[in-house]
Amino acid sequence: MNFVEELKWRGMIHDMMPGTEEQLQKKMTSAYVGIDPTADSLHIGHLVGVMMLKHFQRAGHRPIALIGGATGMIGDPSLKSAERNLLDEATLRHNQECIKKQLAKFLDFDSDAPNAAKLVNNYDWMKDYTFLNFIRDIGKHLTVNYMMAKDSVKKRLSAESNAGMSFTEFSYQLLQGYDYLYLYQHEGCCLQMGGSDQWGNITTGTELIRRTLGSEAEAFALVCPLITKADGGKFGKTESGNVWLDRRYTSPYKFYQFWLNVSDEDAAKYIKIFTALSQEEIASLEKEQTDAPHLRPLQKRLAQEVTVMVHSEADYHAAVEASGILFGNATSDTLKNIDEDTLLSVFEGVPRFDISRDELSAGIKAIDLCTDKAAIFPSKGEMRKLVQSGGVSINKEKLTLCDTVINADYLLNGKYLLVQRGKKNYYLLIAK
């Protein structure tokens, strides 16, 4: 597999240095992508760089994931309007371990293959490097004029807020440049990849290698476009914030729903970037989408591939079943089998009522439960009418008699009752 050709048809190349493709065709090459460890989970904004490493390994090359433990303590000024909070070492180490577990789903770290992936942390080579030595060894190679010409620096210095830029942040590109030099010398790494906003930092690294080791030291750069949404919104952001890979922050159901609900235009772009499906498979799906857009084959396959890759096959099937609950084609058995987190994710935002567990244990008539104990119906007469026409369900089972006694045996996960009024109105009753 030709790595550059693969990335081209996937729309994943924004720019690369001359000679990059020739280097990759010559021999197995090591390349790295830097990952910011400011949280103990990656979010889907990180996935583009991770997929680049995945394709790189598939093409027979050796991927290196660099956790920016040292640079994460400073913060990259690229595309940022303000400095970030600094993290302590214990937090960074914890974040690194969590991130490695997530990366292991995409990259082969453990085999004895010559191109097995490697995880490194720049804190390990920066922590004992004294300021004086760093300034003398590294700082002397790059002029202030060169560093000031970078877009990330120029944008911050010309920002309307006029907050300026600290020396700490200004030095960021020197540190990232040194990472590249260190990996070039110690890991034989001669390619750095990243998003297009990293071009300035990456080329600082190639320049540092050239000036430190001489013009015969060849180092390359390849960057992908920043991913955007067709409507101009920020990719990976929802009303509740980032879409995370860790189920503690974004449930597999919500994760699946994010991909399922992207626009047709975005689905056609994302399926190339975020899956390893072949060009032929994607072309076939695109034809299906053109022939029957209402069936949304691109979104369904995209959501399946990414959910299985990040979570598991079982999580994917659970998410599909959970989606069926909300849209009416699920059974009471499906409802009883889903876990509490998924149940709450599916019914996030529906009206909720607290009911007494003790009263429920004794048994409550459905009509009293849905009027006196929870204001689902404004009157008992209105509820009777809807029950007679088959429009009321409890836990996805049609209610045929208003006087049916509901007790604790009905509780889902020992805690919840789901009442449905009409086709689209759901209410969650919580026993306390």
CSV table of C-alpha atoms in Angstrom, one decimal:
chain,number,residue,atom,x,y,z
A,1,MET,CA,0.0,0.0,0.0
A,2,ASN,CA,1.3,3.4,-1.0
A,3,PHE,CA,0.8,5.6,2.1
A,4,VAL,CA,0.7,9.0,0.2
A,5,GLU,CA,-1.7,7.6,-2.4
A,6,GLU,CA,-3.9,6.2,0.3
A,7,LEU,CA,-4.1,9.6,2.1
A,8,LYS,CA,-4.7,11.5,-1.2
A,9,TRP,CA,-7.8,9.6,-2.1
A,10,ARG,CA,-9.0,9.9,1.4
A,11,GLY,CA,-8.7,13.7,1.3
A,12,MET,CA,-6.1,13.6,4.1
A,13,ILE,CA,-3.2,15.5,2.7
A,14,HIS,CA,-3.0,19.3,3.0
A,15,ASP,CA,0.7,19.8,2.4
A,16,MET,CA,3.9,17.8,2.5
A,17,MET,CA,7.6,18.6,2.0
A,18,PRO,CA,9.2,17.6,-1.3
A,19,GLY,CA,10.9,14.2,-1.1
A,20,THR,CA,8.4,12.8,1.5
A,21,GLU,CA,6.8,10.3,-0.9
A,22,GLU,CA,10.2,9.2,-2.3
A,23,GLN,CA,11.5,8.6,1.2
A,24,LEU,CA,8.5,6.3,2.0
A,25,GLN,CA,8.9,4.3,-1.2
A,26,LYS,CA,12.6,3.8,-0.5
A,27,LYS,CA,12.4,1.9,2.9
A,28,MET,CA,10.4,1.4,6.1
A,29,THR,CA,10.2,4.8,7.7
A,30,SER,CA,9.4,6.0,11.3
A,31,ALA,CA,7.0,8.9,11.7
A,32,TYR,CA,5.4,10.5,14.7
A,33,VAL,CA,2.3,12.4,15.6
A,34,GLY,CA,2.2,14.5,18.8
A,35,ILE,CA,-0.8,14.1,21.1
A,36,ASP,CA,-1.6,16.6,23.8
A,37,PRO,CA,-2.2,14.9,27.2
A,38,THR,CA,-4.4,17.6,28.8
A,39,ALA,CA,-7.2,15.1,29.5
A,40,ASP,CA,-7.2,11.3,30.3
A,41,SER,CA,-9.1,10.6,27.1
A,42,LEU,CA,-8.7,11.4,23.5
A,43,HIS,CA,-11.7,13.1,21.7
A,44,ILE,CA,-12.6,12.6,18.1
A,45,GLY,CA,-10.6,15.7,17.1
A,46,HIS,CA,-7.5,13.5,17.8
A,47,LEU,CA,-8.8,10.7,15.6
A,48,VAL,CA,-7.4,12.3,12.3
A,49,GLY,CA,-3.8,12.1,13.6
A,50,VAL,CA,-4.4,8.6,15.0
A,51,MET,CA,-5.9,7.4,11.7
A,52,MET,CA,-2.8,8.8,9.9
A,53,LEU,CA,-0.7,6.6,12.2
A,54,LYS,CA,-3.0,3.6,11.6
A,55,HIS,CA,-2.7,3.9,7.8
A,56,PHE,CA,1.0,4.5,8.1
A,57,GLN,CA,1.4,1.2,10.0
A,58,ARG,CA,-0.9,-0.6,7.4
A,59,ALA,CA,1.5,0.6,4.7
A,60,GLY,CA,4.4,-1.2,6.5
A,61,HIS,CA,5.9,1.8,8.2
A,62,ARG,CA,6.6,2.4,11.9
A,63,PRO,CA,4.3,4.8,13.8
A,64,ILE,CA,5.4,6.6,16.9
A,65,ALA,CA,2.8,8.3,19.2
A,66,LEU,CA,4.4,11.1,21.1
A,67,ILE,CA,2.6,12.1,24.3
A,68,GLY,CA,3.5,15.8,24.9
A,69,GLY,CA,4.1,15.6,28.7
A,70,ALA,CA,6.6,18.5,28.6
A,71,THR,CA,4.9,20.5,25.9
A,72,GLY,CA,1.6,19.9,27.5
A,73,MET,CA,2.9,21.7,30.5
A,74,ILE,CA,3.2,24.8,28.3
A,75,GLY,CA,0.5,24.8,25.7
A,76,ASP,CA,0.7,25.2,21.9
A,77,PRO,CA,-0.2,28.7,20.8
A,78,SER,CA,-1.5,27.4,17.4
A,79,LEU,CA,-5.2,28.3,17.0
A,80,LYS,CA,-5.4,29.3,20.7
A,81,SER,CA,-6.4,32.8,21.9
A,82,ALA,CA,-5.2,32.3,25.4
A,83,GLU,CA,-2.7,30.3,27.5
A,84,ARG,CA,-3.9,27.1,29.0
A,85,ASN,CA,-3.6,25.8,32.5
A,86,LEU,CA,-0.5,23.9,33.3
A,87,LEU,CA,-0.6,20.3,34.5
A,88,ASP,CA,1.4,18.5,37.2
A,89,GLU,CA,3.5,15.4,36.5
A,90,ALA,CA,1.2,12.9,38.3
A,91,THR,CA,-1.8,14.1,36.2
A,92,LEU,CA,0.2,13.9,33.0
A,93,ARG,CA,1.4,10.3,33.7
A,94,HIS,CA,-2.2,9.2,34.5
A,95,ASN,CA,-3.4,10.8,31.2
A,96,GLN,CA,-0.6,9.1,29.3
A,97,GLU,CA,-1.6,5.6,30.6
A,98,CYS,CA,-5.3,6.2,29.7
A,99,ILE,CA,-4.4,7.5,26.2
A,100,LYS,CA,-2.1,4.5,25.5
A,101,LYS,CA,-5.0,2.1,26.2
A,102,GLN,CA,-7.1,3.9,23.7
A,103,LEU,CA,-4.3,4.0,21.0
A,104,ALA,CA,-3.9,0.3,21.4
A,105,LYS,CA,-7.3,-0.2,19.7
A,106,PHE,CA,-5.9,1.5,16.5
A,107,LEU,CA,-2.2,0.6,16.6
A,108,ASP,CA,-0.2,-2.6,17.1
A,109,PHE,CA,2.2,-1.9,20.0
A,110,ASP,CA,2.8,-5.4,21.2
A,111,SER,CA,3.8,-7.6,18.3
A,112,ASP,CA,7.4,-8.4,17.4
A,113,ALA,CA,6.9,-6.9,13.8
A,114,PRO,CA,9.7,-4.5,12.8
A,115,ASN,CA,7.0,-1.8,12.4
A,116,ALA,CA,5.4,-2.2,15.8
A,117,ALA,CA,4.2,1.1,17.1
A,118,LYS,CA,5.9,2.9,20.0
A,119,LEU,CA,4.7,5.3,22.6
A,120,VAL,CA,7.1,8.0,23.9
A,121,ASN,CA,6.7,11.0,26.2
A,122,ASN,CA,8.8,14.1,25.6
A,123,TYR,CA,8.8,14.8,29.4
A,124,ASP,CA,11.3,11.9,29.7
A,125,TRP,CA,13.9,13.7,27.7
A,126,MET,CA,13.1,17.2,28.7
A,127,LYS,CA,12.8,16.8,32.5
A,128,ASP,CA,16.5,16.8,33.2
A,129,TYR,CA,17.5,19.2,30.4
A,130,THR,CA,18.6,22.4,32.1
A,131,PHE,CA,17.4,25.7,30.8
A,132,LEU,CA,21.0,26.9,30.2
A,133,ASN,CA,21.9,23.9,28.2
A,134,PHE,CA,18.7,24.0,26.2
A,135,ILE,CA,19.2,27.6,25.3
A,136,ARG,CA,22.9,27.1,24.4
A,137,ASP,CA,22.4,23.8,22.5
A,138,ILE,CA,19.1,24.4,20.7
A,139,GLY,CA,18.1,28.1,21.0
A,140,LYS,CA,21.2,29.3,19.1
A,141,HIS,CA,20.2,27.5,15.9
A,142,LEU,CA,17.0,29.4,15.3
A,143,THR,CA,16.7,33.2,15.0
A,144,VAL,CA,13.9,35.2,16.6
A,145,ASN,CA,13.1,36.5,13.1
A,146,TYR,CA,12.5,32.9,11.9
A,147,MET,CA,10.3,32.1,14.9
A,148,MET,CA,8.3,35.4,14.6
A,149,ALA,CA,7.5,34.6,11.0
A,150,LYS,CA,5.4,31.6,12.0
A,151,ASP,CA,1.6,32.1,11.5
A,152,SER,CA,0.8,30.8,15.0
A,153,VAL,CA,3.0,33.6,16.5
A,154,LYS,CA,1.9,36.3,14.1
A,155,LYS,CA,-1.8,35.7,14.8
A,156,ARG,CA,-1.4,35.8,18.5
A,157,LEU,CA,0.7,39.0,18.4
A,158,SER,CA,-1.8,40.8,16.1
A,159,ALA,CA,-4.8,39.6,18.1
A,160,GLU,CA,-7.4,42.3,18.9
A,161,SER,CA,-7.3,41.3,22.6
A,162,ASN,CA,-3.7,42.6,22.6
A,163,ALA,CA,-3.0,40.1,25.4
A,164,GLY,CA,0.4,39.3,23.7
A,165,MET,CA,2.3,36.1,24.1
A,166,SER,CA,4.4,34.9,27.0
A,167,PHE,CA,8.0,33.8,26.5
A,168,THR,CA,6.8,30.4,27.6
A,169,GLU,CA,4.4,30.0,24.7
A,170,PHE,CA,6.9,31.6,22.3
A,171,SER,CA,9.4,28.9,23.2
A,172,TYR,CA,6.8,26.1,22.3
A,173,GLN,CA,8.0,25.7,18.7
A,174,LEU,CA,11.6,25.3,20.0
A,175,LEU,CA,10.5,22.5,22.2
A,176,GLN,CA,8.5,20.8,19.5
A,177,GLY,CA,11.5,21.2,17.2
A,178,TYR,CA,13.7,19.6,19.7
A,179,ASP,CA,11.3,16.6,20.0
A,180,TYR,CA,11.8,16.0,16.3
A,181,LEU,CA,15.5,16.3,16.6
A,182,TYR,CA,15.6,13.9,19.6
A,183,LEU,CA,13.4,11.3,17.8
A,184,TYR,CA,15.5,11.7,14.6
A,185,GLN,CA,18.7,10.9,16.6
A,186,HIS,CA,17.3,8.2,19.0
A,187,GLU,CA,14.5,6.5,17.0
A,188,GLY,CA,15.6,7.2,13.4
A,189,CYS,CA,12.4,9.1,12.9
A,190,CYS,CA,12.5,11.3,9.8
A,191,LEU,CA,8.8,12.2,9.3
A,192,GLN,CA,6.5,14.3,11.5
A,193,MET,CA,2.8,14.4,10.8
A,194,GLY,CA,-0.1,16.4,12.1
A,195,GLY,CA,-2.9,18.9,11.4
A,196,SER,CA,-2.3,21.8,9.0
A,197,ASP,CA,-2.2,24.2,12.0
A,198,GLN,CA,1.1,22.4,13.0
A,199,TRP,CA,2.9,23.1,9.7
A,200,GLY,CA,4.9,25.9,11.3
A,201,ASN,CA,6.0,23.9,14.3
A,202,ILE,CA,6.8,20.8,12.2
A,203,THR,CA,9.0,22.8,9.8
A,204,THR,CA,10.8,24.4,12.7
A,205,GLY,CA,11.8,20.8,13.6
A,206,THR,CA,13.0,20.0,10.1
A,207,GLU,CA,15.0,23.3,10.1
A,208,LEU,CA,16.5,22.5,13.5
A,209,ILE,CA,17.6,19.1,12.3
A,210,ARG,CA,19.2,20.6,9.2
A,211,ARG,CA,21.0,23.3,11.1
A,212,THR,CA,22.1,21.0,13.9
A,213,LEU,CA,23.2,17.9,11.9
A,214,GLY,CA,24.0,19.4,8.5
A,215,SER,CA,22.2,19.6,5.2
A,216,GLU,CA,22.6,15.8,4.6
A,217,ALA,CA,20.2,15.1,7.5
A,218,GLU,CA,16.9,14.7,5.7
A,219,ALA,CA,13.7,15.2,7.6
A,220,PHE,CA,10.2,15.5,6.2
A,221,ALA,CA,6.7,16.9,7.1
A,222,LEU,CA,3.2,15.9,6.1
A,223,VAL,CA,0.0,17.6,7.4
A,224,CYS,CA,-3.7,16.9,6.9
A,225,PRO,CA,-6.4,19.5,6.5
A,226,LEU,CA,-8.3,20.6,9.7
A,227,ILE,CA,-11.6,18.8,9.7
A,228,THR,CA,-14.6,21.0,9.4
A,229,LYS,CA,-18.4,20.5,9.1
A,230,ALA,CA,-20.2,21.3,5.9
A,231,ASP,CA,-22.3,24.0,7.8
A,232,GLY,CA,-19.1,25.7,9.0
A,233,GLY,CA,-19.5,24.5,12.6
A,234,LYS,CA,-16.6,23.0,14.6
A,235,PHE,CA,-16.1,19.2,14.0
A,236,GLY,CA,-16.5,17.0,17.1
A,237,LYS,CA,-18.3,19.6,19.2
A,238,THR,CA,-21.9,19.0,20.4
A,239,GLU,CA,-24.1,21.0,22.8
A,240,SER,CA,-22.6,19.1,25.7
A,241,GLY,CA,-19.0,19.6,24.5
A,242,ASN,CA,-16.4,17.3,23.0
A,243,VAL,CA,-17.2,13.8,21.7
A,244,TRP,CA,-14.8,11.7,23.8
A,245,LEU,CA,-13.5,8.2,23.2
A,246,ASP,CA,-13.9,7.3,26.9
A,247,ARG,CA,-17.3,6.0,27.7
A,248,ARG,CA,-17.2,7.8,31.1
A,249,TYR,CA,-17.5,11.1,29.2
A,250,THR,CA,-19.4,10.1,26.0
A,251,SER,CA,-21.5,6.9,26.2
A,252,PRO,CA,-21.2,4.5,23.3
A,253,TYR,CA,-24.8,5.3,22.5
A,254,LYS,CA,-24.1,9.0,22.2
A,255,PHE,CA,-20.9,8.3,20.3
A,256,TYR,CA,-22.8,6.2,17.8
A,257,GLN,CA,-25.5,8.8,17.5
A,258,PHE,CA,-22.9,11.5,16.7
A,259,TRP,CA,-21.7,9.7,13.6
A,260,LEU,CA,-25.2,8.5,12.6
A,261,ASN,CA,-26.5,12.1,12.6
A,262,VAL,CA,-23.9,13.8,10.5
A,263,SER,CA,-25.0,15.4,7.2
A,264,ASP,CA,-24.8,13.5,3.9
A,265,GLU,CA,-22.0,15.8,2.8
A,266,ASP,CA,-20.0,15.2,6.0
A,267,ALA,CA,-20.7,11.5,5.9
A,268,ALA,CA,-19.1,11.2,2.4
A,269,LYS,CA,-16.0,13.0,3.7
A,270,TYR,CA,-15.8,11.4,7.2
A,271,ILE,CA,-16.1,7.8,6.0
A,272,LYS,CA,-12.8,8.2,4.1
A,273,ILE,CA,-11.0,9.8,7.0
A,274,PHE,CA,-12.3,7.8,10.0
A,275,THR,CA,-12.5,4.3,8.7
A,276,ALA,CA,-10.2,1.8,7.0
A,277,LEU,CA,-12.8,0.8,4.4
A,278,SER,CA,-11.4,0.4,0.9
A,279,GLN,CA,-12.0,2.9,-2.0
A,280,GLU,CA,-14.2,0.3,-3.7
A,281,GLU,CA,-16.4,-0.3,-0.6
A,282,ILE,CA,-16.8,3.4,-0.1
A,283,ALA,CA,-17.7,4.0,-3.8
A,284,SER,CA,-20.3,1.2,-3.4
A,285,LEU,CA,-21.8,2.9,-0.3
A,286,GLU,CA,-21.8,6.3,-2.1
A,287,LYS,CA,-23.8,4.8,-4.9
A,288,GLU,CA,-26.3,3.3,-2.4
A,289,GLN,CA,-26.6,6.7,-0.8
A,290,THR,CA,-27.3,8.4,-4.2
A,291,ASP,CA,-30.0,5.7,-5.1
A,292,ALA,CA,-31.7,5.8,-1.7
A,293,PRO,CA,-30.6,8.7,0.4
A,294,HIS,CA,-33.4,8.2,2.9
A,295,LEU,CA,-31.8,4.9,4.0
A,296,ARG,CA,-28.6,6.8,4.9
A,297,PRO,CA,-26.2,3.9,4.2
A,298,LEU,CA,-23.1,6.1,4.5
A,299,GLN,CA,-24.0,7.4,8.0
A,300,LYS,CA,-25.0,3.9,9.2
A,301,ARG,CA,-21.8,2.3,8.0
A,302,LEU,CA,-19.7,5.2,9.3
A,303,ALA,CA,-21.3,5.0,12.7
A,304,GLN,CA,-20.8,1.2,12.8
A,305,GLU,CA,-17.1,1.2,11.8
A,306,VAL,CA,-16.1,4.0,14.2
A,307,THR,CA,-18.1,2.7,17.1
A,308,VAL,CA,-16.7,-0.8,16.7
A,309,MET,CA,-13.2,0.5,16.4
A,310,VAL,CA,-13.3,2.8,19.4
A,311,HIS,CA,-15.6,0.7,21.7
A,312,SER,CA,-16.7,-2.8,20.6
A,313,GLU,CA,-19.0,-4.9,18.4
A,314,ALA,CA,-21.2,-5.4,21.5
A,315,ASP,CA,-21.4,-1.7,22.2
A,316,TYR,CA,-22.3,-1.0,18.6
A,317,HIS,CA,-25.2,-3.5,18.7
A,318,ALA,CA,-26.4,-2.1,22.0
A,319,ALA,CA,-26.4,1.4,20.5
A,320,VAL,CA,-28.4,0.2,17.5
A,321,GLU,CA,-31.0,-1.5,19.8
A,322,ALA,CA,-31.1,1.6,22.1
A,323,SER,CA,-31.8,3.8,19.0
A,324,GLY,CA,-34.7,1.5,18.2
A,325,ILE,CA,-36.3,2.2,21.6
A,326,LEU,CA,-36.6,5.9,21.0
A,327,PHE,CA,-37.9,5.6,17.5
A,328,GLY,CA,-40.6,3.1,18.3
A,329,ASN,CA,-39.6,-0.2,16.9
A,330,ALA,CA,-38.1,-1.8,20.0
A,331,THR,CA,-39.7,-4.4,22.3
A,332,SER,CA,-40.0,-4.3,26.1
A,333,ASP,CA,-37.3,-7.0,26.2
A,334,THR,CA,-34.9,-4.7,24.5
A,335,LEU,CA,-35.7,-2.0,27.1
A,336,LYS,CA,-35.1,-4.4,30.0
A,337,ASN,CA,-31.7,-5.5,28.6
A,338,ILE,CA,-30.0,-2.1,28.2
A,339,ASP,CA,-27.8,-0.8,31.0
A,340,GLU,CA,-28.5,2.2,33.1
A,341,ASP,CA,-26.0,4.6,31.4
A,342,THR,CA,-27.4,3.8,27.9
A,343,LEU,CA,-31.0,4.2,29.2
A,344,LEU,CA,-30.2,7.6,30.6
A,345,SER,CA,-28.4,8.6,27.4
A,346,VAL,CA,-31.3,7.6,25.2
A,347,PHE,CA,-33.8,9.5,27.3
A,348,GLU,CA,-31.6,12.5,28.2
A,349,GLY,CA,-33.8,15.6,28.1
A,350,VAL,CA,-37.2,13.9,28.5
A,351,PRO,CA,-39.3,15.0,31.4
A,352,ARG,CA,-38.5,13.2,34.7
A,353,PHE,CA,-40.5,12.6,37.8
A,354,ASP,CA,-39.5,11.2,41.2
A,355,ILE,CA,-41.8,8.7,42.7
A,356,SER,CA,-41.8,7.0,46.1
A,357,ARG,CA,-40.2,3.6,46.0
A,358,ASP,CA,-42.2,2.6,49.1
A,359,GLU,CA,-45.5,3.5,47.5
A,360,LEU,CA,-44.5,1.7,44.3
A,361,SER,CA,-43.6,-1.5,46.3
A,362,ALA,CA,-47.1,-1.5,47.7
A,363,GLY,CA,-48.5,-1.1,44.2
A,364,ILE,CA,-50.1,1.9,42.5
A,365,LYS,CA,-52.9,2.0,39.8
A,366,ALA,CA,-51.5,3.2,36.5
A,367,ILE,CA,-54.1,6.0,36.4
A,368,ASP,CA,-53.0,7.3,39.8
A,369,LEU,CA,-49.3,7.0,39.0
A,370,CYS,CA,-49.6,9.0,35.8
A,371,THR,CA,-51.8,11.8,37.1
A,372,ASP,CA,-51.4,12.1,40.9
A,373,LYS,CA,-47.9,10.9,41.4
A,374,ALA,CA,-46.4,12.2,38.1
A,375,ALA,CA,-48.1,14.9,36.0
A,376,ILE,CA,-48.0,13.0,32.7
A,377,PHE,CA,-51.7,13.6,32.1
A,378,PRO,CA,-53.6,16.7,33.2
A,379,SER,CA,-56.7,14.7,34.0
A,380,LYS,CA,-57.7,11.1,34.5
A,381,GLY,CA,-60.4,11.5,31.8
A,382,GLU,CA,-57.7,12.4,29.2
A,383,MET,CA,-55.6,9.4,30.2
A,384,ARG,CA,-58.6,7.0,30.0
A,385,LYS,CA,-59.4,8.2,26.4
A,386,LEU,CA,-55.8,7.7,25.3
A,387,VAL,CA,-55.5,4.2,26.9
A,388,GLN,CA,-58.7,3.2,25.1
A,389,SER,CA,-57.2,4.1,21.8
A,390,GLY,CA,-54.0,2.2,22.6
A,391,GLY,CA,-51.9,5.3,22.9
A,392,VAL,CA,-50.2,4.7,26.3
A,393,SER,CA,-47.3,2.3,27.0
A,394,ILE,CA,-45.3,1.5,30.2
A,395,ASN,CA,-41.9,0.1,29.5
A,396,LYS,CA,-42.8,-0.3,25.8
A,397,GLU,CA,-45.9,-2.5,26.6
A,398,LYS,CA,-49.3,-1.1,25.7
A,399,LEU,CA,-51.5,-0.3,28.7
A,400,THR,CA,-54.9,-1.8,28.2
A,401,LEU,CA,-56.5,-1.0,31.6
A,402,CYS,CA,-56.1,2.2,33.5
A,403,ASP,CA,-56.5,0.3,36.8
A,404,THR,CA,-53.5,-2.0,36.1
A,405,VAL,CA,-51.4,-2.1,39.3
A,406,ILE,CA,-47.8,-1.0,38.8
A,407,ASN,CA,-45.3,-2.2,41.3
A,408,ALA,CA,-41.6,-2.5,41.9
A,409,ASP,CA,-41.4,-5.5,39.5
A,410,TYR,CA,-41.9,-3.1,36.6
A,411,LEU,CA,-38.7,-1.1,37.4
A,412,LEU,CA,-36.0,-1.1,34.8
A,413,ASN,CA,-32.5,-1.4,36.3
A,414,GLY,CA,-34.3,-1.5,39.7
A,415,LYS,CA,-35.0,2.2,39.4
A,416,TYR,CA,-36.8,3.5,36.3
A,417,LEU,CA,-40.2,3.3,34.7
A,418,LEU,CA,-40.7,4.6,31.1
A,419,VAL,CA,-44.1,6.0,30.2
A,420,GLN,CA,-45.0,6.8,26.6
A,421,ARG,CA,-47.9,9.0,25.8
A,422,GLY,CA,-48.8,8.9,22.1
A,423,LYS,CA,-46.0,8.2,19.6
A,424,LYS,CA,-43.3,10.7,20.6
A,425,ASN,CA,-43.8,11.8,24.2
A,426,TYR,CA,-41.7,9.9,26.7
A,427,TYR,CA,-41.5,10.4,30.5
A,428,LEU,CA,-39.0,8.8,32.9
A,429,LEU,CA,-40.2,8.0,36.4
A,430,ILE,CA,-37.4,7.5,38.9
A,431,ALA,CA,-38.1,5.5,42.1
A,432,LYS,CA,-36.5,7.0,45.2
